[in-house]
Amino acid sequence: MKNLISITDFSKDEILRIMELAREFERHPHQPLLEGRVIASLFFEPSTRTRLSFESAINRLGARVIGFSDTSNTSVTKGETFHDTIMTISNYCDMIVMRHSLEGAPRYAGEISKVPVVNAGDGANQHPSQTLLDLYSIQKTQGTLDGLNITMVGDMKYGRTVHSLLQALSQFETRFTFVAPPELALPEEYRIFLKEKGLPFEEKTTIEGSISESDIIYMTRVQRERFNDPIEYERVKNIYVLKKEMLEGTKDSLRILHPLPRVNEIDYGVDASPKAYYFPQTENGVYVRMAIISHLFGVK
Ligand code: CP
């Protein structure tokens, strides 16, 4: 039984296998390979893309979905513990996909569950299925994952998609630029991780001057829900707004990704640019999540 809790749970070969499977599912999106299976979709924290693309993937694979999109109608409101909730639901299904605001909750679920657990995002920690769809989007638009210049902009501190993605890309000789205000700079543990891997990275505080050589700009939202102090959020919330004119002089092959939702960090004027890829990126999520589920079930 294999879980997907952190992107580091997948080897480079497994990541490449997911890319290959996702390409197959994109070519043939309706494959009832999992008829008769039941997958629980447990979202203790809000979601649009992750939940619905997982549920779309489950349906396209011919399996059934049970679950909840918030806990207000569950016995969590009566005081039932996370432990008891997972112990119970793992009796009802063949796999659990879960999101939780507490870092480590999916790992704990994976330790006590009878069925595989997929982390659909835990606090500021990890979002491995998003990373796999980001990698798929990068490979599809750049033709490779190797040796790219990746510029990540926004919330490097709380952005779980950033943390997972940099760990995955560290296997592909990536050159990173991180653009963030000092308050939202990359946590030290990830700097140490990159140094230990011997990967070059720069940290900057402005977008200007950071994107002329980029192959990918990975924009992120400032994660309001992770701030203890609302005043601190107000100070940094609109710090970076990518505008159409800022793309002048960038590579033709540049593509702009964003895990979404966006709040204000990409101006709507950018949407018509051929370099904007954040909505096709959401579609890729379905094929990649079909690939993840099939892989964890060992479907050939
Ligand atoms: N990218 C992402 O996790 O979006 P949702 O929060 O809408 O699932």
CSV table of C-alpha atoms and ligand atoms in Angstrom, one decimal:
chain,number,residue,atom,x,y,z
A,1,MET,CA,0.0,0.0,0.0
A,2,LYS,CA,1.5,3.3,-1.1
A,3,ASN,CA,0.5,6.8,0.0
A,4,LEU,CA,1.3,10.1,-1.6
A,5,ILE,CA,1.9,12.5,1.3
A,6,SER,CA,5.0,14.4,0.2
A,7,ILE,CA,6.4,14.7,-3.3
A,8,THR,CA,9.5,13.1,-2.0
A,9,ASP,CA,7.5,9.9,-1.7
A,10,PHE,CA,7.8,9.5,-5.5
A,11,SER,CA,11.2,8.7,-7.0
A,12,LYS,CA,12.3,10.5,-10.2
A,13,ASP,CA,11.2,7.4,-12.2
A,14,GLU,CA,7.8,7.4,-10.6
A,15,ILE,CA,7.4,11.1,-11.4
A,16,LEU,CA,8.3,10.4,-15.0
A,17,ARG,CA,5.9,7.4,-15.0
A,18,ILE,CA,3.1,9.7,-13.8
A,19,MET,CA,3.9,12.1,-16.7
A,20,GLU,CA,3.7,9.2,-19.2
A,21,LEU,CA,0.4,8.0,-17.7
A,22,ALA,CA,-1.1,11.5,-17.7
A,23,ARG,CA,-0.3,11.8,-21.4
A,24,GLU,CA,-2.2,8.5,-22.0
A,25,PHE,CA,-5.2,9.8,-20.0
A,26,GLU,CA,-5.1,13.1,-21.9
A,27,ARG,CA,-5.4,11.1,-25.2
A,28,HIS,CA,-8.1,8.8,-23.8
A,29,PRO,CA,-9.8,10.6,-20.9
A,30,HIS,CA,-12.6,8.1,-20.2
A,31,GLN,CA,-11.2,4.8,-19.0
A,32,PRO,CA,-13.2,2.8,-16.5
A,33,LEU,CA,-10.2,1.0,-15.0
A,34,LEU,CA,-11.4,1.4,-11.4
A,35,GLU,CA,-15.1,0.2,-11.7
A,36,GLY,CA,-16.4,-0.9,-8.3
A,37,ARG,CA,-13.8,1.1,-6.3
A,38,VAL,CA,-14.9,3.8,-3.8
A,39,ILE,CA,-12.7,6.8,-3.1
A,40,ALA,CA,-13.3,9.2,-0.2
A,41,SER,CA,-12.7,12.9,-0.9
A,42,LEU,CA,-12.3,14.5,2.5
A,43,PHE,CA,-11.8,18.3,2.4
A,44,PHE,CA,-11.3,19.8,5.8
A,45,GLU,CA,-10.2,23.0,4.1
A,46,PRO,CA,-11.8,24.8,1.1
A,47,SER,CA,-10.9,23.9,-2.5
A,48,THR,CA,-12.2,24.3,-6.0
A,49,ARG,CA,-9.6,22.8,-8.4
A,50,THR,CA,-8.1,20.1,-6.3
A,51,ARG,CA,-11.3,18.6,-5.1
A,52,LEU,CA,-13.2,18.9,-8.3
A,53,SER,CA,-10.4,17.7,-10.5
A,54,PHE,CA,-9.8,14.7,-8.2
A,55,GLU,CA,-13.5,13.9,-8.3
A,56,SER,CA,-13.6,14.3,-12.1
A,57,ALA,CA,-10.6,12.0,-12.3
A,58,ILE,CA,-12.3,9.4,-10.1
A,59,ASN,CA,-15.5,9.5,-12.2
A,60,ARG,CA,-13.6,9.2,-15.5
A,61,LEU,CA,-11.9,6.1,-14.1
A,62,GLY,CA,-15.3,4.6,-13.3
A,63,ALA,CA,-14.9,4.7,-9.5
A,64,ARG,CA,-17.4,6.3,-7.1
A,65,VAL,CA,-16.8,9.2,-4.8
A,66,ILE,CA,-18.0,9.7,-1.2
A,67,GLY,CA,-16.9,12.4,1.1
A,68,PHE,CA,-17.4,16.0,2.2
A,69,SER,CA,-16.2,19.5,1.1
A,70,ASP,CA,-16.4,20.9,4.6
A,71,THR,CA,-16.9,19.4,8.0
A,72,SER,CA,-20.0,21.3,9.0
A,73,ASN,CA,-22.3,18.4,8.3
A,74,THR,CA,-20.0,15.7,9.8
A,75,SER,CA,-19.6,14.5,13.4
A,76,VAL,CA,-16.4,16.6,13.6
A,77,THR,CA,-18.8,19.3,14.8
A,78,LYS,CA,-19.8,17.0,17.7
A,79,GLY,CA,-16.2,16.7,18.8
A,80,GLU,CA,-15.2,13.5,17.0
A,81,THR,CA,-11.4,13.4,16.7
A,82,PHE,CA,-9.4,13.3,13.5
A,83,HIS,CA,-8.2,9.8,14.5
A,84,ASP,CA,-11.7,8.4,14.8
A,85,THR,CA,-12.9,10.1,11.6
A,86,ILE,CA,-10.1,8.5,9.6
A,87,MET,CA,-10.4,5.1,11.3
A,88,THR,CA,-14.1,5.1,10.4
A,89,ILE,CA,-14.0,6.4,6.8
A,90,SER,CA,-11.1,4.0,5.9
A,91,ASN,CA,-13.7,1.2,6.5
A,92,TYR,CA,-15.9,2.7,3.8
A,93,CYS,CA,-13.5,3.2,0.9
A,94,ASP,CA,-10.5,2.0,-1.1
A,95,MET,CA,-8.5,5.2,-1.0
A,96,ILE,CA,-8.7,8.6,0.8
A,97,VAL,CA,-7.9,11.9,-0.8
A,98,MET,CA,-7.7,14.6,1.9
A,99,ARG,CA,-6.9,18.2,2.5
A,100,HIS,CA,-6.3,19.7,5.9
A,101,SER,CA,-5.1,23.0,7.3
A,102,LEU,CA,-2.8,21.2,9.8
A,103,GLU,CA,0.6,20.3,8.5
A,104,GLY,CA,1.2,16.5,9.0
A,105,ALA,CA,-2.5,15.6,9.2
A,106,PRO,CA,-2.4,13.5,5.9
A,107,ARG,CA,0.8,11.8,7.1
A,108,TYR,CA,-0.9,10.8,10.4
A,109,ALA,CA,-4.0,9.6,8.4
A,110,GLY,CA,-1.6,7.5,6.2
A,111,GLU,CA,-0.2,5.9,9.4
A,112,ILE,CA,-3.6,4.8,10.8
A,113,SER,CA,-5.7,4.2,7.6
A,114,LYS,CA,-6.3,0.8,6.1
A,115,VAL,CA,-6.3,2.3,2.6
A,116,PRO,CA,-3.9,4.6,0.7
A,117,VAL,CA,-4.0,8.3,1.5
A,118,VAL,CA,-3.3,11.1,-1.0
A,119,ASN,CA,-2.4,14.5,0.4
A,120,ALA,CA,-4.4,17.2,-1.4
A,121,GLY,CA,-2.6,19.9,0.5
A,122,ASP,CA,-1.7,20.3,4.2
A,123,GLY,CA,-1.2,23.7,5.7
A,124,ALA,CA,1.9,25.5,4.3
A,125,ASN,CA,3.7,22.1,4.0
A,126,GLN,CA,3.1,20.1,0.8
A,127,HIS,CA,0.7,19.8,-2.2
A,128,PRO,CA,2.2,16.9,-4.1
A,129,SER,CA,-0.6,16.3,-6.7
A,130,GLN,CA,-0.4,20.0,-7.6
A,131,THR,CA,3.3,19.6,-8.1
A,132,LEU,CA,2.8,16.6,-10.5
A,133,LEU,CA,0.4,18.7,-12.5
A,134,ASP,CA,2.8,21.6,-12.5
A,135,LEU,CA,5.5,19.3,-13.8
A,136,TYR,CA,3.2,18.0,-16.5
A,137,SER,CA,2.4,21.5,-17.5
A,138,ILE,CA,6.1,22.5,-17.6
A,139,GLN,CA,7.0,19.4,-19.6
A,140,LYS,CA,4.2,19.9,-22.0
A,141,THR,CA,5.0,23.6,-22.7
A,142,GLN,CA,8.8,23.3,-22.6
A,143,GLY,CA,9.3,19.9,-24.1
A,144,THR,CA,11.5,18.9,-21.2
A,145,LEU,CA,11.9,19.1,-17.4
A,146,ASP,CA,15.7,19.4,-17.5
A,147,GLY,CA,17.8,22.4,-17.1
A,148,LEU,CA,15.1,25.1,-17.0
A,149,ASN,CA,15.1,28.6,-15.5
A,150,ILE,CA,12.2,28.7,-13.1
A,151,THR,CA,11.2,31.9,-11.4
A,152,MET,CA,8.8,31.6,-8.5
A,153,VAL,CA,7.0,34.8,-7.4
A,154,GLY,CA,5.0,35.7,-4.3
A,155,ASP,CA,4.6,33.8,-1.1
A,156,MET,CA,7.6,31.5,-0.7
A,157,LYS,CA,7.0,31.2,3.0
A,158,TYR,CA,3.5,29.7,3.2
A,159,GLY,CA,3.1,28.6,-0.4
A,160,ARG,CA,2.9,24.8,-0.1
A,161,THR,CA,2.9,24.4,-3.9
A,162,VAL,CA,6.3,26.2,-4.0
A,163,HIS,CA,7.7,23.9,-1.4
A,164,SER,CA,6.6,20.7,-3.2
A,165,LEU,CA,7.6,22.0,-6.6
A,166,LEU,CA,11.1,23.0,-5.8
A,167,GLN,CA,11.7,19.6,-4.2
A,168,ALA,CA,10.5,17.8,-7.3
A,169,LEU,CA,12.4,20.1,-9.8
A,170,SER,CA,15.6,19.6,-7.8
A,171,GLN,CA,15.8,16.3,-9.6
A,172,PHE,CA,16.0,18.0,-13.0
A,173,GLU,CA,19.0,20.4,-12.8
A,174,THR,CA,16.7,23.5,-12.4
A,175,ARG,CA,18.0,27.0,-11.9
A,176,PHE,CA,15.7,28.8,-9.5
A,177,THR,CA,14.9,32.5,-8.9
A,178,PHE,CA,12.7,33.2,-5.9
A,179,VAL,CA,11.0,36.6,-5.8
A,180,ALA,CA,9.4,37.5,-2.5
A,181,PRO,CA,9.4,40.3,0.1
A,182,PRO,CA,11.6,39.5,3.2
A,183,GLU,CA,8.5,38.6,5.2
A,184,LEU,CA,7.6,35.9,2.8
A,185,ALA,CA,11.0,34.7,1.9
A,186,LEU,CA,11.8,31.0,1.3
A,187,PRO,CA,12.1,29.1,4.7
A,188,GLU,CA,15.7,28.2,5.7
A,189,GLU,CA,15.0,24.5,5.5
A,190,TYR,CA,14.4,24.8,1.7
A,191,ARG,CA,17.5,26.9,1.2
A,192,ILE,CA,19.5,24.2,3.0
A,193,PHE,CA,17.8,21.5,0.8
A,194,LEU,CA,18.8,23.3,-2.4
A,195,LYS,CA,22.4,23.9,-1.2
A,196,GLU,CA,22.8,20.2,-0.3
A,197,LYS,CA,21.6,19.3,-3.8
A,198,GLY,CA,24.2,21.8,-5.2
A,199,LEU,CA,21.5,23.7,-7.1
A,200,PRO,CA,22.0,27.4,-8.0
A,201,PHE,CA,19.3,29.8,-6.8
A,202,GLU,CA,18.8,33.5,-6.4
A,203,GLU,CA,16.5,35.4,-4.1
A,204,LYS,CA,15.1,38.7,-5.2
A,205,THR,CA,12.5,41.2,-4.1
A,206,THR,CA,11.3,42.6,-7.5
A,207,ILE,CA,9.9,40.9,-10.6
A,208,GLU,CA,11.6,43.5,-12.8
A,209,GLY,CA,15.0,42.2,-13.8
A,210,SER,CA,14.1,38.6,-12.7
A,211,ILE,CA,12.3,37.2,-15.7
A,212,SER,CA,14.1,37.9,-19.0
A,213,GLU,CA,15.8,34.5,-19.0
A,214,SER,CA,12.9,32.6,-17.4
A,215,ASP,CA,11.3,29.6,-19.0
A,216,ILE,CA,8.6,29.5,-16.5
A,217,ILE,CA,7.2,32.1,-14.2
A,218,TYR,CA,5.3,30.5,-11.3
A,219,MET,CA,3.1,33.1,-9.7
A,220,THR,CA,1.6,32.4,-6.3
A,221,ARG,CA,-1.1,34.0,-4.1
A,222,VAL,CA,-0.2,35.5,-0.8
A,223,GLN,CA,-1.7,32.9,1.6
A,224,ARG,CA,-4.0,35.1,3.7
A,225,GLU,CA,-5.3,32.1,5.7
A,226,ARG,CA,-1.8,31.3,7.1
A,227,PHE,CA,-1.2,34.7,8.6
A,228,ASN,CA,-1.6,35.2,12.3
A,229,ASP,CA,-1.6,39.0,12.0
A,230,PRO,CA,-4.1,40.5,9.4
A,231,ILE,CA,-2.2,43.8,9.4
A,232,GLU,CA,0.9,41.9,8.1
A,233,TYR,CA,-1.2,40.3,5.4
A,234,GLU,CA,-2.5,43.8,4.3
A,235,ARG,CA,1.0,45.0,4.0
A,236,VAL,CA,2.1,42.4,1.5
A,237,LYS,CA,-1.1,41.2,-0.2
A,238,ASN,CA,-0.6,43.2,-3.4
A,239,ILE,CA,3.1,43.3,-3.5
A,240,TYR,CA,3.5,41.6,-6.9
A,241,VAL,CA,1.1,42.1,-9.8
A,242,LEU,CA,2.2,40.7,-13.1
A,243,LYS,CA,1.1,42.9,-16.0
A,244,LYS,CA,1.2,42.4,-19.8
A,245,GLU,CA,3.9,45.1,-20.3
A,246,MET,CA,6.2,43.3,-17.9
A,247,LEU,CA,6.4,40.4,-20.4
A,248,GLU,CA,8.1,42.5,-23.1
A,249,GLY,CA,11.6,41.2,-23.7
A,250,THR,CA,10.8,37.7,-22.2
A,251,LYS,CA,11.4,34.5,-24.1
A,252,ASP,CA,8.8,33.5,-26.7
A,253,SER,CA,8.7,30.1,-25.1
A,254,LEU,CA,8.0,31.6,-21.6
A,255,ARG,CA,4.9,30.3,-19.9
A,256,ILE,CA,3.2,31.7,-16.9
A,257,LEU,CA,1.8,29.2,-14.4
A,258,HIS,CA,-0.2,29.7,-11.2
A,259,PRO,CA,-1.7,27.0,-9.0
A,260,LEU,CA,-4.8,29.4,-8.6
A,261,PRO,CA,-6.9,30.8,-7.1
A,262,ARG,CA,-5.5,34.2,-8.1
A,263,VAL,CA,-6.5,37.2,-6.1
A,264,ASN,CA,-4.7,40.1,-7.6
A,265,GLU,CA,-1.3,38.8,-8.6
A,266,ILE,CA,-1.9,38.4,-12.3
A,267,ASP,CA,-3.6,41.3,-14.1
A,268,TYR,CA,-6.5,40.2,-16.3
A,269,GLY,CA,-4.7,41.8,-19.2
A,270,VAL,CA,-2.2,38.9,-19.1
A,271,ASP,CA,-4.9,36.3,-19.8
A,272,ALA,CA,-5.0,36.9,-23.6
A,273,SER,CA,-1.2,36.5,-23.8
A,274,PRO,CA,0.0,33.2,-25.5
A,275,LYS,CA,2.4,33.0,-22.5
A,276,ALA,CA,-0.5,32.6,-20.0
A,277,TYR,CA,-0.9,28.9,-19.2
A,278,TYR,CA,-2.8,28.9,-15.9
A,279,PHE,CA,-6.1,27.8,-17.2
A,280,PRO,CA,-4.8,24.9,-19.4
A,281,GLN,CA,-2.8,24.0,-16.3
A,282,THR,CA,-6.1,23.4,-14.4
A,283,GLU,CA,-7.2,20.9,-17.2
A,284,ASN,CA,-3.9,19.1,-16.8
A,285,GLY,CA,-4.9,18.4,-13.2
A,286,VAL,CA,-7.6,15.9,-14.2
A,287,TYR,CA,-5.2,13.8,-16.3
A,288,VAL,CA,-2.4,13.9,-13.7
A,289,ARG,CA,-4.8,13.0,-10.9
A,290,MET,CA,-6.1,10.1,-13.0
A,291,ALA,CA,-2.5,9.0,-13.3
A,292,ILE,CA,-1.8,9.3,-9.6
A,293,ILE,CA,-4.8,7.3,-8.6
A,294,SER,CA,-4.2,4.6,-11.1
A,295,HIS,CA,-0.5,4.4,-10.2
A,296,LEU,CA,-1.3,4.0,-6.5
A,297,PHE,CA,-3.8,1.3,-7.2
A,298,GLY,CA,-1.1,-0.4,-9.3
A,299,VAL,CA,-3.2,-0.4,-12.4
A,300,LYS,CA,-1.3,-1.3,-15.6
B,1,CP,N1,-4.4,24.8,-6.7
B,1,CP,C1,-5.3,24.6,-5.7
B,1,CP,O1,-4.9,23.9,-4.8
B,1,CP,O2,-6.5,25.1,-5.8
B,1,CP,P1,-7.7,24.9,-4.9
B,1,CP,O3,-7.4,25.5,-3.5
B,1,CP,O4,-8.9,25.5,-5.5
B,1,CP,O5,-7.9,23.4,-4.8
